[in-house]
XYZ file of C-alpha atoms in Angstrom:
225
model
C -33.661 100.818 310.237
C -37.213 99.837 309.027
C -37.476 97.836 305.944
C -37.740 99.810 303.125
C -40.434 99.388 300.232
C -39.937 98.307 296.985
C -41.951 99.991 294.040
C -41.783 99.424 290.308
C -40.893 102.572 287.954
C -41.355 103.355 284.396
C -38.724 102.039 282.802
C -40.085 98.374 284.683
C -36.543 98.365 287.130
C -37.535 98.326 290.723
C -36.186 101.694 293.354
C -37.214 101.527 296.987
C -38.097 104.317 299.561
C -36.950 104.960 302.580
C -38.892 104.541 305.545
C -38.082 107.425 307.901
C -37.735 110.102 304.619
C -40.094 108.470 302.790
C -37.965 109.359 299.848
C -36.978 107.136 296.705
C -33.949 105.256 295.888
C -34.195 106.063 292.116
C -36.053 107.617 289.596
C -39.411 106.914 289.975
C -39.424 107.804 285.814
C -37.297 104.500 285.449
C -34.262 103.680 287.631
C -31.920 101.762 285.499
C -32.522 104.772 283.100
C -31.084 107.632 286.153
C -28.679 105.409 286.640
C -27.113 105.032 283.307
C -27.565 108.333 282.308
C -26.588 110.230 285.532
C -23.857 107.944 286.783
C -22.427 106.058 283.952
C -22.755 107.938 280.697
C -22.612 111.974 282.447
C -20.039 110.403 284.862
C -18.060 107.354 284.544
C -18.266 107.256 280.516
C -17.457 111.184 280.181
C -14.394 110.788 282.312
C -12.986 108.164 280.358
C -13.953 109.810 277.151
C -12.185 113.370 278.385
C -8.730 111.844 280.277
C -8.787 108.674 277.217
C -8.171 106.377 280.361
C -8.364 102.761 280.961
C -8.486 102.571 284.723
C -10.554 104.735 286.346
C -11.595 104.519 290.455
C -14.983 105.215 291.631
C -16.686 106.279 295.220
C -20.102 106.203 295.449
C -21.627 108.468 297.843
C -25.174 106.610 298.956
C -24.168 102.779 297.328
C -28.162 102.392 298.720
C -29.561 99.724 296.335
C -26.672 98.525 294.754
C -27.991 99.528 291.253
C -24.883 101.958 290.165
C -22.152 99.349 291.565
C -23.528 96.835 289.313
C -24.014 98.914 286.620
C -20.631 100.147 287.161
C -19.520 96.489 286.696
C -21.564 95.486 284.043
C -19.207 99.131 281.834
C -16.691 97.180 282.991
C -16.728 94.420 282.029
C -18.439 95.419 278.189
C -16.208 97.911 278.087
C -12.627 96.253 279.557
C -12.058 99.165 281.842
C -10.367 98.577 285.238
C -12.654 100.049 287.966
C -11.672 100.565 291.867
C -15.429 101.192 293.185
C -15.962 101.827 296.685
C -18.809 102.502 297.647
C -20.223 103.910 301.163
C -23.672 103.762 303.014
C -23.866 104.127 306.386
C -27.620 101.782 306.042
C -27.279 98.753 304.411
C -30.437 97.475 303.391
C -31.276 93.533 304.132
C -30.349 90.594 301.895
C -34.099 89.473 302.015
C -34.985 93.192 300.350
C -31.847 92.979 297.820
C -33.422 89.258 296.783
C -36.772 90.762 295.722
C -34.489 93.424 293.566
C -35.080 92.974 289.433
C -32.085 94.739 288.262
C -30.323 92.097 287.275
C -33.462 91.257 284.229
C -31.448 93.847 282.671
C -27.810 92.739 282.532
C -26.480 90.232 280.380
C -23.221 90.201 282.584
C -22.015 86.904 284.110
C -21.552 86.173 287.079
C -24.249 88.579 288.370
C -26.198 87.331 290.908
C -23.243 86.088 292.561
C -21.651 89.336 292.448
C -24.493 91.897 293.387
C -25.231 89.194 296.552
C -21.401 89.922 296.957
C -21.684 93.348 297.068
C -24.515 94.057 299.576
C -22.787 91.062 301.567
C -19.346 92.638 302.365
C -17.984 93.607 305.269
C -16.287 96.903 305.543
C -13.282 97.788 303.995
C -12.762 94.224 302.411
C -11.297 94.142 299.048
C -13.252 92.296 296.576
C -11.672 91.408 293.034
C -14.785 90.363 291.100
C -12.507 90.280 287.884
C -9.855 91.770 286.338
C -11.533 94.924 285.830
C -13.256 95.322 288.604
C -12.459 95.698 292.433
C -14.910 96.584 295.382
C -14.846 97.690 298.478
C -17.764 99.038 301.197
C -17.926 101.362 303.843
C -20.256 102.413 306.567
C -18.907 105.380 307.489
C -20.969 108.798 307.695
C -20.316 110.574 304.774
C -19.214 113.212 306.658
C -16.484 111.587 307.984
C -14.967 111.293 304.676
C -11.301 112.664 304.119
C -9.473 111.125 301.509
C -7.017 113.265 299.104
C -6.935 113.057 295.596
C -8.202 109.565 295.913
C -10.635 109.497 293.077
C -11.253 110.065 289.496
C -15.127 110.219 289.646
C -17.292 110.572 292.389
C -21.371 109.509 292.242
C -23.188 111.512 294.649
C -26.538 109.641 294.909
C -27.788 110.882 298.485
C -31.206 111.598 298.975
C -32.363 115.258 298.173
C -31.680 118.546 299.954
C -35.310 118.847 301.623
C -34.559 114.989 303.034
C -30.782 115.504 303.827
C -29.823 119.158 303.798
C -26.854 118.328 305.753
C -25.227 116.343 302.954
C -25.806 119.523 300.520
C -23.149 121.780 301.972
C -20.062 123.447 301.272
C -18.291 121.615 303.565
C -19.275 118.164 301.663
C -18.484 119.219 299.264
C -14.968 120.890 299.877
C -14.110 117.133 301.449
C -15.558 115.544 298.158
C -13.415 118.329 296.111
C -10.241 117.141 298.287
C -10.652 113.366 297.586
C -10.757 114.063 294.218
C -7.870 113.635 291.350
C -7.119 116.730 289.505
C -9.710 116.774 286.984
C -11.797 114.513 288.858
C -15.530 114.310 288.170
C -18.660 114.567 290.790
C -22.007 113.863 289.147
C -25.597 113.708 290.935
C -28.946 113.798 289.357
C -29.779 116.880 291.745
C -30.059 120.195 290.108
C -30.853 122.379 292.619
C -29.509 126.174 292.713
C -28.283 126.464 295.954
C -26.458 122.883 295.457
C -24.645 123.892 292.765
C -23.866 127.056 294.128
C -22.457 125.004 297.332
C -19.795 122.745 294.906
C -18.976 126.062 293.477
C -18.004 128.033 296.693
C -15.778 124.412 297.198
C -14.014 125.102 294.158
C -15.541 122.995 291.474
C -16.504 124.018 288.193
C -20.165 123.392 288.114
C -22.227 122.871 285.087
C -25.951 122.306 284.734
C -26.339 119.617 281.993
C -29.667 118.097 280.305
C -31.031 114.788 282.600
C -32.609 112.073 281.199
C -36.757 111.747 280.443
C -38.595 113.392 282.952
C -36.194 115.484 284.189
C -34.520 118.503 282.626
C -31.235 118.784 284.360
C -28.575 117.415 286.642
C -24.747 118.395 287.482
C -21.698 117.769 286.857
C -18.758 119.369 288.656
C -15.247 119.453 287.913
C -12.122 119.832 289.691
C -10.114 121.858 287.751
C-alpha cells in the first residue's frame, strides 16, 4: 500500500488519508475528539456504565491509526478497567508514518510511546499484556472473514464510509459482527447513514441514532438484545 498522508485537524490531533480512497482516518473536525466521543464515551464507557462491569473485551474493526487502542488504554488504565482489545486491519500502516503521529501530546499515560510502538509493531495473533488492565492482540485478517461467537462485549466499527467501502456496510457484516457479540453487546461507529442502520437492523440489532460530537449531528449505536 502507498504511504498514507498525515494532516492536522481541529482539535490539533493528527488523522491520515488513505491513498487509494483518498478518505480520512478520523475526523477531520478533531480526531482525538471522534474518538473519545464515538468509541470510548458512546461505546466502551456506556457499556460499562449499563452492565456495571469491570472487565470488558474490545474488537476494533479498522485498528488503522492506532488512535482508539491507545485511547482504549489510556480508560484503562485512569479508570482500572480490565480490557481484552483486539484489534484487526488487514493494512498496517509503516512505523516511519506511526513516528510522525502526535497523539500521544494528549495522554498523560505512562508507558506510552513504548506501548503505541508496541501496538503497530505486533505480529498477528500475539498476546500482549501491557498491564494489568490491559491485553492486546492484532489481526490482519479481512474483516469479512470474521466469525467469532459471542466473543465480545463492545465492538468499534471504524471502517471507512459506505461510498469508500460499501462492502463492509452490509447485512451480512453485520449479522457476523451481531454473532461475535455477548448478549447485550455493543457496536458503535461514527457513521449515520440510513441504509447502514437499516443493514444492523435486518441483522438483528437494536439500532439507535444518537447525537455525535461537534460537527456532526449523529452516529449509532446498536445493541444486541
Amino acid at each position: 500500500m502507498d504511504t498514507p498522508k498525515i494532516e492536522l485537524t481541529k482539535d490539533g490531533s493528527n488523522t491520515l488519508v488513505h491513498p487509494k480512497y483518498n478518505a480520512h482516518y478520523h475526523s477531520t473536525a478533531g480526531a482525538i475528539i471522534e474518538s473519545d466521543f464515538v468509541y470510548i464515551k458512546s461505546g466502551l464507557d456506556f457499556f460499562i456504565e449499563s452492565t456495571q462491569t469491570n472487565s470488558v473485551s474490545v474488537l476494533e474493526i479498522g485498528f488503522g491509526s492506532g488512535l482508539n487502542a491507545i485511547n482504549t488504554y489510556r480508560y484503562a488504565m485512569e479508570h482500572e478497567v480490565f480490557v481484552e482489545y483486539i484489534g484487526v486491519e488487514k493494512y498496517p500502516i509503516s512505523l516511519e508514518v506511526v513516528q510522525q503521529l502526535n497523539f500521544l501530546n494528549f495522554f498523560s499515560i505512562e508507558d506510552k510511546e513504548k506501548v503505541f510502538i508496541e501496538m503497530h509493531q505486533s505480529i498477528e495473533n500475539k498476546n500482549l499484556n501491557f498491564s494489568e488492565f490491559f491485553n492486546f492482540k492484532k489481526s490482519f485478517q479481512d474483516f469479512s472473514t470474521i466469525n467469532s461467537l459471542n466473543q465480545y462485549d463492545v465492538i468499534y466499527f471504524d471502517a471507512f464510509a459506505p461510498n469508500d467501502q460499501p462492502e463492509l456496510w452490509t447485512e451480512n457484516l453485520f449479522s457476523k459482527m451481531y454473532a461475535s457479540l455477548k448478549p447485550n453487546g455493543v457496536l458503535v461507529t461514527y457513521c449515520a447513514q440510513g441504509h447502514a442502520r437499516r443493514a444492523m437492523q435486518a441483522a438483528g440489532f437494536s439500532v439507535k441514532r444518537i447525537p455525535g460530537p461537534p460537527s456532526k449531528r449523529h452516529i449509532t449505536r446498536a445493541v444486541k438484545i
